[in-house]
Every structure is written in structure tokens, then in C-alpha cells.
XYZ file of N, CA, C and O in Angstrom:
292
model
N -163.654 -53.848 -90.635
C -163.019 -52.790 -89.879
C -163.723 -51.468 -90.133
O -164.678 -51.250 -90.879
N -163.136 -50.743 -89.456
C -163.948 -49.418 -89.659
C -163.886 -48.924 -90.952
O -164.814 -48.895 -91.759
N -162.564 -48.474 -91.138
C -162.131 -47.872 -92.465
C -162.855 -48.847 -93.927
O -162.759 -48.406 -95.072
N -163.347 -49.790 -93.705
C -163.509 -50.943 -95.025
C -162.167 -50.875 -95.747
O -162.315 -50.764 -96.964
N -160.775 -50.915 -95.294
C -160.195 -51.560 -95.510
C -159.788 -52.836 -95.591
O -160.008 -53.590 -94.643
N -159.113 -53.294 -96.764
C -158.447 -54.878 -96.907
C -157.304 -54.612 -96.750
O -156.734 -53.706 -97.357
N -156.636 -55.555 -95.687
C -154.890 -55.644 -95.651
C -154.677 -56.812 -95.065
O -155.046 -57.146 -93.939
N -153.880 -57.635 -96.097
C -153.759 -59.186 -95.383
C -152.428 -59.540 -95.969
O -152.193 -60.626 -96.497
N -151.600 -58.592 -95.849
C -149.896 -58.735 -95.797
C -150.070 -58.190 -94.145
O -150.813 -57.342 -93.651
N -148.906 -59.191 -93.485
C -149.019 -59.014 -92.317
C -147.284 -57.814 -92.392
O -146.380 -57.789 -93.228
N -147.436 -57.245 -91.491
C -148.075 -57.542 -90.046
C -149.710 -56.739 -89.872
O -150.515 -56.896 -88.954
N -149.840 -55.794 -91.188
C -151.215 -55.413 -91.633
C -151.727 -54.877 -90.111
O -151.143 -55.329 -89.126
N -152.888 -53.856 -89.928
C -153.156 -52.967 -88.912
C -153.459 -53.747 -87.639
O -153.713 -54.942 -87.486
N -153.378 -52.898 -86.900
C -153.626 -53.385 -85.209
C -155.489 -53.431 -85.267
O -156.187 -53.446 -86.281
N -155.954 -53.445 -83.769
C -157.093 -53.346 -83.693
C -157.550 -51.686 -83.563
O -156.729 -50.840 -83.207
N -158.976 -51.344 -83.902
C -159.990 -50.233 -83.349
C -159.855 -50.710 -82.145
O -159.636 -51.771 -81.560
N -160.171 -48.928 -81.832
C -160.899 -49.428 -80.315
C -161.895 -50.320 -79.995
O -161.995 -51.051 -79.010
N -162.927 -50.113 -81.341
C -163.914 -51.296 -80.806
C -163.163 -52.747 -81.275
O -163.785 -53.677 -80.761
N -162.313 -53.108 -81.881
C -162.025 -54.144 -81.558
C -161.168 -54.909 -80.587
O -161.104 -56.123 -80.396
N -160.431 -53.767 -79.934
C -159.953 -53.830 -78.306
C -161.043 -54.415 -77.637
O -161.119 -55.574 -77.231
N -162.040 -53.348 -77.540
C -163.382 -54.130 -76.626
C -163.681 -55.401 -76.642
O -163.830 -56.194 -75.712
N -163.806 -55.617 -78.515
C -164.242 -57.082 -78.621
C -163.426 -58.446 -78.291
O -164.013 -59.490 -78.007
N -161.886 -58.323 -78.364
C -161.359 -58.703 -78.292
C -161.536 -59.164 -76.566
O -161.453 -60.350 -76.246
N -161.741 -58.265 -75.720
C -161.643 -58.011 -74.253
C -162.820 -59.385 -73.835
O -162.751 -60.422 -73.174
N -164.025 -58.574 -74.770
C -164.962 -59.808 -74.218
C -164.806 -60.712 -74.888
O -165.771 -61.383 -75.256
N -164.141 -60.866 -75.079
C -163.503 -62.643 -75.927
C -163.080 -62.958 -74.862
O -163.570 -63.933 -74.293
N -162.188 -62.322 -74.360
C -161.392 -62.961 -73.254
C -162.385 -63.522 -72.031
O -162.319 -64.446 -71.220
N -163.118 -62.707 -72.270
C -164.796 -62.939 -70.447
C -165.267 -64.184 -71.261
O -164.986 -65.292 -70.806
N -165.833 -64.103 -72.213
C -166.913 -65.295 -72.743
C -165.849 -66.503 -72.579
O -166.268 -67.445 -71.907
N -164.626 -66.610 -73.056
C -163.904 -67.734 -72.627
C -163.425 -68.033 -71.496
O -162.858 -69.122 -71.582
N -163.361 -67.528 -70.295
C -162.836 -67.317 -68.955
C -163.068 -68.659 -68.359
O -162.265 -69.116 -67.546
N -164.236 -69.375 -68.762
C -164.418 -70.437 -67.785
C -164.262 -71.708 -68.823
O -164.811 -72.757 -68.487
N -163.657 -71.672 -69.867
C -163.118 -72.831 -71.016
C -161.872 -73.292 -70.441
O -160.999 -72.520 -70.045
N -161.801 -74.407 -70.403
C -160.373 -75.153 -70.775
C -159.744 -74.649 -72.036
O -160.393 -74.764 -73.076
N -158.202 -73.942 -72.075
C -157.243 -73.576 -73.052
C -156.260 -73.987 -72.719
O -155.685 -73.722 -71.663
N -155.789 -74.938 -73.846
C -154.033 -75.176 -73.541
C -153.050 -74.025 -74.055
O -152.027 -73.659 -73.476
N -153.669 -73.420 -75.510
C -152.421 -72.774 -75.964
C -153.337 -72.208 -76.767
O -154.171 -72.935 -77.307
N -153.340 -71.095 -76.941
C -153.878 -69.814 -78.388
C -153.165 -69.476 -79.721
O -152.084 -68.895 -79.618
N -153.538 -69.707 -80.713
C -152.866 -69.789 -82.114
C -153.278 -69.182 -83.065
O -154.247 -69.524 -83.743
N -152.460 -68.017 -83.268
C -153.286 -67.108 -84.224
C -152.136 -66.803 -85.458
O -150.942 -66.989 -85.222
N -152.617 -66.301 -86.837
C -151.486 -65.820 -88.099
C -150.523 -64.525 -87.627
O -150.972 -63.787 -86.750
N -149.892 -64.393 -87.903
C -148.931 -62.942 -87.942
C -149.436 -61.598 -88.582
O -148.740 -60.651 -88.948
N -151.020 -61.747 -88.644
C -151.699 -60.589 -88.785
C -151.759 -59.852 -87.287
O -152.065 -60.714 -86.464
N -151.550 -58.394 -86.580
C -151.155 -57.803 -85.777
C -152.651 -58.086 -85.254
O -152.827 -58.523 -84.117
N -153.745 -57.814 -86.144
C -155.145 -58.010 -85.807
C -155.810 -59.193 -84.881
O -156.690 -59.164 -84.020
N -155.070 -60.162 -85.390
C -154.956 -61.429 -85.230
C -154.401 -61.983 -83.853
O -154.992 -62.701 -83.045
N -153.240 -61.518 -83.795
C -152.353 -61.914 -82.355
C -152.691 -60.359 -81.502
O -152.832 -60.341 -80.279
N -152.742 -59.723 -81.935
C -153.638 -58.440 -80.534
C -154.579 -59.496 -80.288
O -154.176 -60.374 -79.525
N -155.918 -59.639 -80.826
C -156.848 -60.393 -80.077
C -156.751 -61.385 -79.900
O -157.771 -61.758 -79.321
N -155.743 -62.576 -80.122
C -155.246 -63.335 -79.161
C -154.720 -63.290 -77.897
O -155.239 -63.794 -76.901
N -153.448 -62.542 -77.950
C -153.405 -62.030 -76.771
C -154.302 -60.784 -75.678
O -154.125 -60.779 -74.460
N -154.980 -60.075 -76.190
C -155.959 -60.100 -75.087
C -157.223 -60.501 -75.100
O -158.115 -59.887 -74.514
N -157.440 -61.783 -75.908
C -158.496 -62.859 -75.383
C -157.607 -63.627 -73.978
O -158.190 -63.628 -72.894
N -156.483 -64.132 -74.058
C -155.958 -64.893 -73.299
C -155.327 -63.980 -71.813
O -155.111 -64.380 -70.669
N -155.197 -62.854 -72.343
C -154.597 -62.190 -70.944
C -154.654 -62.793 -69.610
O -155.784 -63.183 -69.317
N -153.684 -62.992 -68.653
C -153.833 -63.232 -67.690
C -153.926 -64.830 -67.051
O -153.983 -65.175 -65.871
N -153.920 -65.505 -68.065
C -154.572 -66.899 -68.102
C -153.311 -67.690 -68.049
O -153.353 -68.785 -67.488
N -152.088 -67.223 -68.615
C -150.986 -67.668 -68.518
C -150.682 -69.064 -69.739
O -150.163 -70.136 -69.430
N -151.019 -68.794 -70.721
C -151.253 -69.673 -71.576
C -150.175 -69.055 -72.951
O -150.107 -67.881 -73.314
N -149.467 -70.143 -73.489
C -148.804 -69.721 -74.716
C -149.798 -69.217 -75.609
O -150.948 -69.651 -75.664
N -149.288 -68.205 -76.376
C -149.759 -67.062 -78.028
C -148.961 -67.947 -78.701
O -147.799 -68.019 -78.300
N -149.355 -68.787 -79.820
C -148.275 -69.267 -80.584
C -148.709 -68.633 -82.118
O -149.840 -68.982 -82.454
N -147.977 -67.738 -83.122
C -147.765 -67.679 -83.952
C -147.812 -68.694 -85.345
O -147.143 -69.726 -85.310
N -148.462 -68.434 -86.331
C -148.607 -69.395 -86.864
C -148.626 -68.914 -88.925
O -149.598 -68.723 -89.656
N -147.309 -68.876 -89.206
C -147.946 -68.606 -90.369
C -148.499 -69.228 -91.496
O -148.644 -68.665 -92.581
N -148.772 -70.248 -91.276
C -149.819 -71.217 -92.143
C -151.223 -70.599 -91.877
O -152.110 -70.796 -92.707
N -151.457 -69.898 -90.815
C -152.911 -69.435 -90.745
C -152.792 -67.876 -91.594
O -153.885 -67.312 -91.544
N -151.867 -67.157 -92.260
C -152.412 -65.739 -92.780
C -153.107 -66.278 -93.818
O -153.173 -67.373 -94.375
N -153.770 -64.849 -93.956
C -154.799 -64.779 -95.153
C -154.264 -64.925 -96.306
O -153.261 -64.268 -96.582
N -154.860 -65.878 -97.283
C -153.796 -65.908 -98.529
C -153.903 -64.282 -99.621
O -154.796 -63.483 -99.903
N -152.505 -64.437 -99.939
C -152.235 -63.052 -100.924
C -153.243 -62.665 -101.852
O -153.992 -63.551 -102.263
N -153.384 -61.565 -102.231
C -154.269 -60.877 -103.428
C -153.896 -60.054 -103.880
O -152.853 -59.894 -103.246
N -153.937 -59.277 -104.598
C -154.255 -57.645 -105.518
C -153.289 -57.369 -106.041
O -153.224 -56.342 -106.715
């Protein structure tokens, strides 16, 4: 991230702008994939760029907390 921050207690920070962007062209580079369903941890980081990788596509965001980052510090 920008800041070189670590935060992996969720719901832990949203995206940068540049990771809005990146997130965005996630969504283009996958546009022409077969997706049943998108599955990301309860990091905010995490399900922002899930959901706008998937925007529009009409596909379940499913939440998942077996995927956060395990605890530290």
C-alpha cells in the first residue's frame, strides 16, 4: 500500500485510489472469463476489489472468513 502499512484485523483499510484503478482493471482483464461466484476474506481491501472486479456481471461476492490474513503483533 502506499502508506507501507500492515493491517490484517479486518475490516482493516479500504483501497487507494490506485488500487480502485487496479481493482477496475481486474474487472476488464476478467470480462471475458467464465465466473460463477467471487470469494474474498472480510478484509475491506479484499471485498472492495472483489466487488469491483465483478461489477456488473451479476455474480455473488461471497465473504469468507477462513481466507483473512492470519493474526500478528
Amino acid at each position: 500500500n502506499v502508506a507501507g502499512a500492515v493491517n490484517a484485523a479486518p475490516p482493516g483499510e479500504g483501497l487507494s485510489a490506485a488500487g480502485l484503478e487496479e481493482a477496475r482493471a481486474l474487472g476488464r482483464a476478467l470480462a471475458s472469463g467464465p465466473i460463477d461466484v467471487g470469494v474474498s476474506s472480510r478484509l475491506r481491501r479484499a471485498h472492495d476489489t472483489l466487488t469491483l472486479a465483478l461489477a456488473g456481471r451479476g455474480k455473488p461476492c461471497v465473504v469468507e472468513p477462513r481466507l483473512d490474513e492470519i493474526g500478528f503483533g
